[in-house]
CSV table of C-alpha atoms in Angstrom, one decimal:
chain,number,residue,atom,x,y,z
A,772,GLU,CA,0.0,0.0,0.1
A,773,THR,CA,2.6,3.1,-0.9
A,774,GLY,CA,-0.4,5.9,-0.2
A,775,VAL,CA,-2.1,6.6,-3.9
A,776,THR,CA,-5.2,4.2,-4.8
A,777,GLN,CA,-6.8,4.7,-8.8
A,778,THR,CA,-9.5,3.4,-10.3
A,779,PRO,CA,-11.2,2.5,-12.0
A,780,ARG,CA,-7.8,-0.7,-11.9
A,781,HIS,CA,-9.4,-1.8,-15.5
A,782,LEU,CA,-11.1,0.5,-18.3
A,783,VAL,CA,-12.6,-1.1,-21.8
A,784,MET,CA,-14.0,2.1,-23.4
A,785,GLY,CA,-15.2,2.5,-26.7
A,786,MET,CA,-13.3,5.5,-29.4
A,787,THR,CA,-16.3,7.8,-27.9
A,788,ASN,CA,-17.7,7.1,-24.5
A,789,LYS,CA,-16.2,9.6,-22.2
A,790,LYS,CA,-14.8,7.7,-18.8
A,791,SER,CA,-12.6,8.9,-16.5
A,792,LEU,CA,-9.5,7.7,-14.6
A,793,LYS,CA,-9.8,8.5,-10.6
A,794,CYS,CA,-6.4,9.2,-8.0
A,795,GLU,CA,-6.7,9.9,-4.3
A,796,GLN,CA,-3.6,10.0,-2.1
A,797,HIS,CA,-3.5,10.2,1.5
A,798,LEU,CA,-0.1,10.7,2.2
A,799,GLY,CA,-0.7,14.5,2.7
A,800,HIS,CA,1.4,15.2,0.0
A,801,ASN,CA,1.3,18.2,-2.7
A,802,ALA,CA,2.3,17.1,-5.3
A,803,MET,CA,0.4,14.9,-8.6
A,804,TYR,CA,1.7,13.8,-11.5
A,805,TRP,CA,0.1,11.5,-14.2
A,806,TYR,CA,2.0,9.1,-16.6
A,807,LYS,CA,1.7,6.9,-19.3
A,808,GLN,CA,2.9,3.0,-19.5
A,809,SER,CA,3.3,1.3,-22.9
A,810,ALA,CA,4.8,-2.0,-23.0
A,811,LYS,CA,8.4,-1.2,-23.6
A,812,LYS,CA,8.9,2.4,-23.8
A,813,PRO,CA,9.7,4.7,-21.5
A,814,LEU,CA,7.0,5.8,-18.4
A,815,GLU,CA,6.1,9.3,-20.5
A,816,LEU,CA,5.0,12.0,-18.2
A,817,MET,CA,1.5,13.7,-19.0
A,818,PHE,CA,0.4,16.2,-16.6
A,819,VAL,CA,1.9,18.2,-13.4
A,820,TYR,CA,0.0,19.4,-10.9
A,821,ASN,CA,1.8,21.5,-7.4
A,822,PHE,CA,-0.6,22.8,-4.8
A,823,LYS,CA,-4.3,22.1,-7.2
A,824,GLU,CA,-2.4,24.2,-9.9
A,825,GLN,CA,-1.5,22.9,-13.2
A,826,THR,CA,2.2,23.8,-14.1
A,827,GLU,CA,3.6,20.9,-17.3
A,828,ASN,CA,1.7,19.8,-19.3
A,829,ASN,CA,3.9,17.6,-21.1
A,830,SER,CA,1.8,17.6,-25.0
A,831,VAL,CA,-1.4,15.9,-24.1
A,832,PRO,CA,-3.8,15.6,-27.0
A,833,SER,CA,-6.5,17.9,-26.1
A,834,ARG,CA,-8.6,13.9,-25.9
A,835,PHE,CA,-7.1,13.7,-21.8
A,836,SER,CA,-8.5,16.6,-20.1
A,837,PRO,CA,-6.7,16.2,-15.9
A,838,GLU,CA,-8.5,17.8,-13.6
A,839,CYS,CA,-6.8,18.2,-9.4
A,840,PRO,CA,-9.5,20.4,-7.5
A,841,ASN,CA,-7.6,20.0,-4.8
A,842,SER,CA,-3.8,18.7,-3.7
A,843,SER,CA,-5.1,15.3,-2.4
A,844,HIS,CA,-7.4,13.7,-6.0
A,845,LEU,CA,-6.5,13.5,-9.4
A,846,PHE,CA,-8.8,13.3,-11.3
A,847,LEU,CA,-8.1,12.1,-15.7
A,848,HIS,CA,-10.9,12.2,-17.7
A,849,LEU,CA,-10.4,10.7,-21.8
A,850,HIS,CA,-13.3,11.4,-24.2
A,851,THR,CA,-12.3,10.9,-28.0
A,852,LEU,CA,-10.6,7.9,-27.6
A,853,GLN,CA,-7.9,6.5,-30.2
A,854,PRO,CA,-6.9,2.6,-29.8
A,855,GLU,CA,-2.9,4.1,-29.5
A,856,ASP,CA,-4.2,5.2,-25.7
A,857,SER,CA,-4.5,2.1,-24.5
A,858,ALA,CA,-2.0,1.7,-21.8
A,859,LEU,CA,-1.4,1.0,-17.9
A,860,TYR,CA,-1.7,5.2,-16.0
A,861,LEU,CA,-0.3,5.3,-13.1
A,862,CYS,CA,-1.0,8.5,-10.8
A,863,ALA,CA,2.4,9.4,-8.3
A,864,SER,CA,2.6,11.7,-5.8
A,865,SER,CA,5.7,13.4,-4.1
A,866,ARG,CA,6.8,15.8,-1.5
A,867,GLN,CA,7.6,18.5,-2.8
A,868,PRO,CA,6.8,20.3,-6.1
A,869,GLY,CA,8.6,19.8,-9.8
A,870,GLU,CA,8.8,16.5,-11.7
A,871,GLY,CA,11.3,13.4,-9.3
A,872,ASN,CA,12.5,17.3,-7.6
A,873,THR,CA,15.3,14.1,-6.5
A,874,GLY,CA,12.7,12.6,-4.1
A,875,GLU,CA,10.8,10.1,-4.0
A,876,LEU,CA,7.1,10.3,-6.6
A,877,PHE,CA,5.0,7.4,-4.4
A,878,PHE,CA,3.2,5.2,-7.7
A,879,GLY,CA,-0.5,4.1,-7.7
A,880,GLU,CA,-1.5,1.1,-9.0
A,881,GLY,CA,-2.4,2.0,-12.3
A,882,SER,CA,-5.6,2.5,-14.1
A,883,ARG,CA,-5.5,0.2,-17.7
A,884,LEU,CA,-7.6,1.4,-20.2
A,885,THR,CA,-8.3,-0.7,-23.3
A,886,VAL,CA,-9.5,1.5,-26.1
A,887,LEU,CA,-12.0,-0.9,-28.9
B,535,GLY,CA,17.1,16.9,-23.3
B,536,GLU,CA,18.0,13.8,-21.2
B,537,ASN,CA,18.3,10.2,-22.0
B,538,VAL,CA,18.8,7.2,-20.5
B,539,GLU,CA,19.9,3.9,-21.4
B,540,GLN,CA,18.9,0.9,-19.9
B,541,HIS,CA,19.8,-2.7,-20.9
B,542,PRO,CA,19.7,-5.2,-20.9
B,543,SER,CA,16.0,-5.2,-21.1
B,544,THR,CA,15.4,-9.2,-20.2
B,545,LEU,CA,17.7,-10.8,-17.2
B,546,SER,CA,17.5,-14.3,-16.1
B,547,VAL,CA,19.4,-15.6,-13.3
B,548,GLN,CA,19.3,-18.2,-10.6
B,549,GLU,CA,18.3,-17.6,-7.6
B,550,GLY,CA,21.5,-17.6,-5.4
B,551,ASP,CA,23.0,-15.4,-7.9
B,552,SER,CA,24.1,-11.8,-9.0
B,553,ALA,CA,21.9,-10.1,-11.0
B,554,VAL,CA,23.4,-6.8,-13.0
B,555,ILE,CA,21.7,-3.8,-14.2
B,556,LYS,CA,23.3,-1.2,-16.3
B,557,CYS,CA,21.6,2.9,-17.3
B,558,THR,CA,23.9,4.8,-19.2
B,559,TYR,CA,23.0,8.9,-19.3
B,560,SER,CA,22.7,11.9,-21.7
B,561,ASP,CA,22.4,15.0,-19.7
B,562,SER,CA,26.4,15.2,-17.1
B,563,ALA,CA,24.2,18.1,-15.0
B,564,SER,CA,21.5,15.2,-14.0
B,565,ASN,CA,22.3,15.2,-10.4
B,566,TYR,CA,20.0,12.8,-8.3
B,567,PHE,CA,19.7,8.7,-9.9
B,568,PRO,CA,16.4,6.9,-8.6
B,569,TRP,CA,15.8,3.3,-9.3
B,570,TYR,CA,11.9,1.8,-8.9
B,571,LYS,CA,10.7,-1.8,-9.2
B,572,GLN,CA,6.9,-2.6,-10.7
B,573,GLU,CA,6.3,-5.7,-9.4
B,574,LEU,CA,3.6,-7.0,-11.9
B,575,GLY,CA,-0.1,-5.4,-11.2
B,576,LYS,CA,1.7,-2.7,-9.3
B,577,GLY,CA,2.9,0.8,-10.7
B,578,PRO,CA,7.1,1.5,-9.7
B,579,GLN,CA,8.5,2.1,-5.6
B,580,LEU,CA,10.9,3.4,-5.1
B,581,ILE,CA,14.0,0.9,-4.0
B,582,ILE,CA,17.0,2.6,-4.0
B,583,ASP,CA,18.5,6.3,-5.1
B,584,ILE,CA,21.8,8.6,-5.5
B,585,ARG,CA,22.7,11.8,-5.9
B,586,SER,CA,26.2,13.3,-8.2
B,587,ASN,CA,28.2,13.4,-5.3
B,588,VAL,CA,28.6,9.6,-4.1
B,589,GLY,CA,29.9,7.4,-5.6
B,590,GLU,CA,28.3,4.2,-4.1
B,591,LYS,CA,25.1,3.5,-2.3
B,592,LYS,CA,24.6,-0.2,-0.8
B,593,ASP,CA,20.7,-1.3,1.4
B,594,GLN,CA,21.2,-4.6,1.8
B,595,ARG,CA,21.5,-7.0,-1.0
B,596,ILE,CA,21.3,-4.1,-3.6
B,597,ALA,CA,23.6,-1.3,-4.0
B,598,VAL,CA,24.3,1.4,-6.9
B,599,THR,CA,27.3,2.8,-8.1
B,600,LEU,CA,26.9,5.7,-10.6
B,601,ASN,CA,30.4,7.0,-12.7
B,602,LYS,CA,29.8,10.9,-13.7
B,603,THR,CA,32.6,10.9,-16.0
B,604,ALA,CA,31.5,8.6,-18.3
B,605,LYS,CA,27.7,9.0,-17.1
B,606,HIS,CA,26.8,5.6,-16.4
B,607,PHE,CA,25.0,3.7,-13.0
B,608,SER,CA,24.8,0.0,-12.6
B,609,LEU,CA,21.9,-1.3,-9.9
B,610,HIS,CA,23.4,-4.9,-7.8
B,611,ILE,CA,21.3,-7.0,-6.1
B,612,THR,CA,22.8,-10.2,-4.5
B,613,GLU,CA,21.9,-13.4,-3.2
B,614,THR,CA,19.1,-13.1,-5.7
B,615,GLN,CA,15.8,-14.2,-4.6
B,616,PRO,CA,12.5,-14.6,-6.9
B,617,GLU,CA,10.8,-11.8,-5.2
B,618,ASP,CA,13.0,-9.9,-7.1
B,619,SER,CA,12.2,-10.9,-10.1
B,620,ALA,CA,10.1,-7.5,-10.9
B,621,VAL,CA,11.3,-5.1,-14.3
B,622,TYR,CA,13.9,-2.3,-13.0
B,623,PHE,CA,13.5,1.2,-14.1
B,624,CYS,CA,16.6,3.8,-13.9
B,625,ALA,CA,15.8,7.6,-13.7
B,626,ALA,CA,18.0,10.5,-14.1
B,627,HIS,CA,17.2,13.4,-13.2
B,628,GLY,CA,18.4,17.3,-15.5
B,629,ASN,CA,17.1,20.6,-15.5
B,630,ASN,CA,13.7,19.4,-13.1
B,631,ARG,CA,12.7,16.9,-15.6
B,632,LEU,CA,13.1,13.3,-14.6
B,633,ALA,CA,13.6,10.5,-17.4
B,634,PHE,CA,13.2,6.4,-17.2
B,635,GLY,CA,15.2,3.7,-18.9
B,636,LYS,CA,12.4,1.6,-20.7
B,637,GLY,CA,12.6,-1.3,-18.0
B,638,ASN,CA,14.5,-4.3,-17.4
B,639,GLN,CA,13.1,-7.3,-16.4
B,640,VAL,CA,15.0,-9.3,-14.1
B,641,VAL,CA,13.6,-13.2,-13.7
B,642,VAL,CA,14.9,-14.9,-10.6
B,643,ILE,CA,15.0,-19.0,-11.7
B,644,PRO,CA,14.3,-20.9,-8.1
């Protein structure tokens, strides 16, 4: 148990569906992140939120829309996705702002997304 | 930006033997090098890290070495056990960005 909880763990959706991924951290951290994990590829940073403010959007297509209502919750809204968006989406948090920031990232177990 | 290469992509070892995973990085300004372990069905978890002012760090059966001149760092696992089977990711932090390697699948054969 890392203190970062993601739901749902598995999601299958059609290209015209709208769905959301949820992440909650119970660690009192100030920064939250969305990463995309595809087979045989490095982890890809998607979004960074520091103190609820988005500080980085790593050239992510607009069909992915993040939302951070408070420092403990992070959402990723999905709309009109493509089959190549199928991947494991990982949420992470850290005590200090900034990606990596030379401090530990705490990852959730991920949401496995399949787009048909 | 930073580019991290990790090799080999897959490593099989007999239980009790040692495993070594090597990573290279491109940005000489990188100053923090964490290693993450990802077990099946779970997210990555930090297992050890090293900063650029240190050449080696050890924590029980795992150790990391850093060669700043050559821009490479390695993870060493001694006396491997079945629970060490996982994917291991190296990363390098520089210019406020953490760059991950592609991961290395380690299989410990009982």
